[in-house]
Amino acid sequence: MADPAIPADLTWIRAAPDGEQGPGPWIEVAFGPGEFVYLRETSDPGNVVTTTMTKWDAFTKGVTAGEFDHFAEHDRAGSDTPS
């Protein structure tokens, strides 16, 4: 059953690498009314996380600035625990 607080008419944007085909799983983002941003994973679309545009902007600026690069480096190393 869908959460009534999540608008039914959201347009989801899939964050998949260029040229990737198939179902993923990928993260999808939707921008809704009232400055809300919604995130979900394609493998579990009923599980939606809601945040604000202010927090989303801070997150995307952090990604652009490289603040989360250590997570990507960690993933490439094949380890299961963050450094």
Short mmCIF file of C-alpha atoms in Angstrom, two decimals:
data_model
loop_
_atom_site.label_atom_id
_atom_site.label_comp_id
_atom_site.label_asym_id
_atom_site.label_seq_id
_atom_site.Cartn_x
_atom_site.Cartn_y
_atom_site.Cartn_z
CA MET A 1 0.00 0.00 0.00
CA ALA A 2 1.36 3.42 -0.96
CA ASP A 3 2.11 6.02 1.70
CA PRO A 4 -0.58 8.72 1.41
CA ALA A 5 2.02 11.39 2.29
CA ILE A 6 3.97 10.60 -0.89
CA PRO A 7 2.39 12.18 -3.99
CA ALA A 8 1.24 9.57 -6.51
CA ASP A 9 2.15 11.69 -9.54
CA LEU A 10 5.90 12.07 -8.94
CA THR A 11 8.27 11.91 -11.90
CA TRP A 12 11.15 9.63 -10.91
CA ILE A 13 14.64 10.26 -12.31
CA ARG A 14 16.87 7.18 -12.41
CA ALA A 15 20.50 7.67 -11.39
CA ALA A 16 22.15 4.95 -13.46
CA PRO A 17 25.59 5.05 -15.04
CA ASP A 18 25.69 6.14 -18.68
CA GLY A 19 25.01 3.25 -21.02
CA GLU A 20 23.79 0.89 -18.29
CA GLN A 21 20.89 -1.31 -19.26
CA GLY A 22 18.59 -3.39 -17.11
CA PRO A 23 16.74 -2.94 -13.87
CA GLY A 24 19.67 -2.04 -11.64
CA PRO A 25 19.12 -1.71 -8.72
CA TRP A 26 19.44 2.04 -9.13
CA ILE A 27 18.55 5.01 -7.00
CA GLU A 28 15.67 7.15 -8.23
CA VAL A 29 14.95 10.74 -7.18
CA ALA A 30 11.73 12.75 -7.50
CA PHE A 31 11.14 16.40 -6.70
CA GLY A 32 7.72 16.98 -5.23
CA PRO A 33 5.61 19.84 -3.97
CA GLY A 34 6.45 21.74 -0.82
CA GLU A 35 10.23 21.59 -1.34
CA PHE A 36 10.33 17.83 -0.69
CA VAL A 37 12.70 15.41 -2.38
CA TYR A 38 11.95 11.69 -2.53
CA LEU A 39 14.45 8.87 -2.99
CA ARG A 40 13.93 5.16 -3.60
CA GLU A 41 15.73 2.10 -4.93
CA THR A 42 14.37 0.42 -8.04
CA SER A 43 14.46 -2.98 -6.32
CA ASP A 44 12.16 -1.70 -3.52
CA PRO A 45 10.10 1.19 -4.94
CA GLY A 46 7.65 1.12 -2.02
CA ASN A 47 10.39 2.12 0.42
CA VAL A 48 10.70 5.88 -0.10
CA VAL A 49 12.92 8.26 1.85
CA THR A 50 11.86 11.89 2.06
CA THR A 51 14.13 14.86 2.63
CA THR A 52 14.02 18.59 2.03
CA MET A 53 15.38 20.55 -0.90
CA THR A 54 17.79 22.32 1.49
CA LYS A 55 19.28 19.00 2.63
CA TRP A 56 19.33 17.65 -0.94
CA ASP A 57 21.20 20.74 -2.13
CA ALA A 58 23.76 20.34 0.68
CA PHE A 59 24.21 16.66 -0.24
CA THR A 60 24.68 17.32 -3.96
CA LYS A 61 27.14 20.13 -3.24
CA GLY A 62 29.08 17.71 -1.03
CA VAL A 63 29.14 15.11 -3.80
CA THR A 64 30.37 17.72 -6.29
CA ALA A 65 33.06 18.87 -3.84
CA GLY A 66 34.32 15.31 -3.40
CA GLU A 67 33.26 14.96 0.23
CA PHE A 68 32.09 11.38 -0.38
CA ASP A 69 34.88 10.18 -2.68
CA HIS A 70 36.28 7.94 0.06
CA PHE A 71 33.11 5.83 -0.19
CA ALA A 72 33.69 5.26 -3.92
CA GLU A 73 37.38 4.49 -3.34
CA HIS A 74 36.37 2.04 -0.62
CA ASP A 75 33.93 0.33 -2.97
CA ARG A 76 36.60 -0.14 -5.63
CA ALA A 77 38.90 -1.72 -3.05
CA GLY A 78 36.32 -4.47 -2.51
CA SER A 79 36.22 -4.15 1.28
CA ASP A 80 33.02 -4.48 3.29
CA THR A 81 33.81 -1.96 6.02
CA PRO A 82 34.06 1.80 5.62
CA SER A 83 37.33 3.46 6.51
#
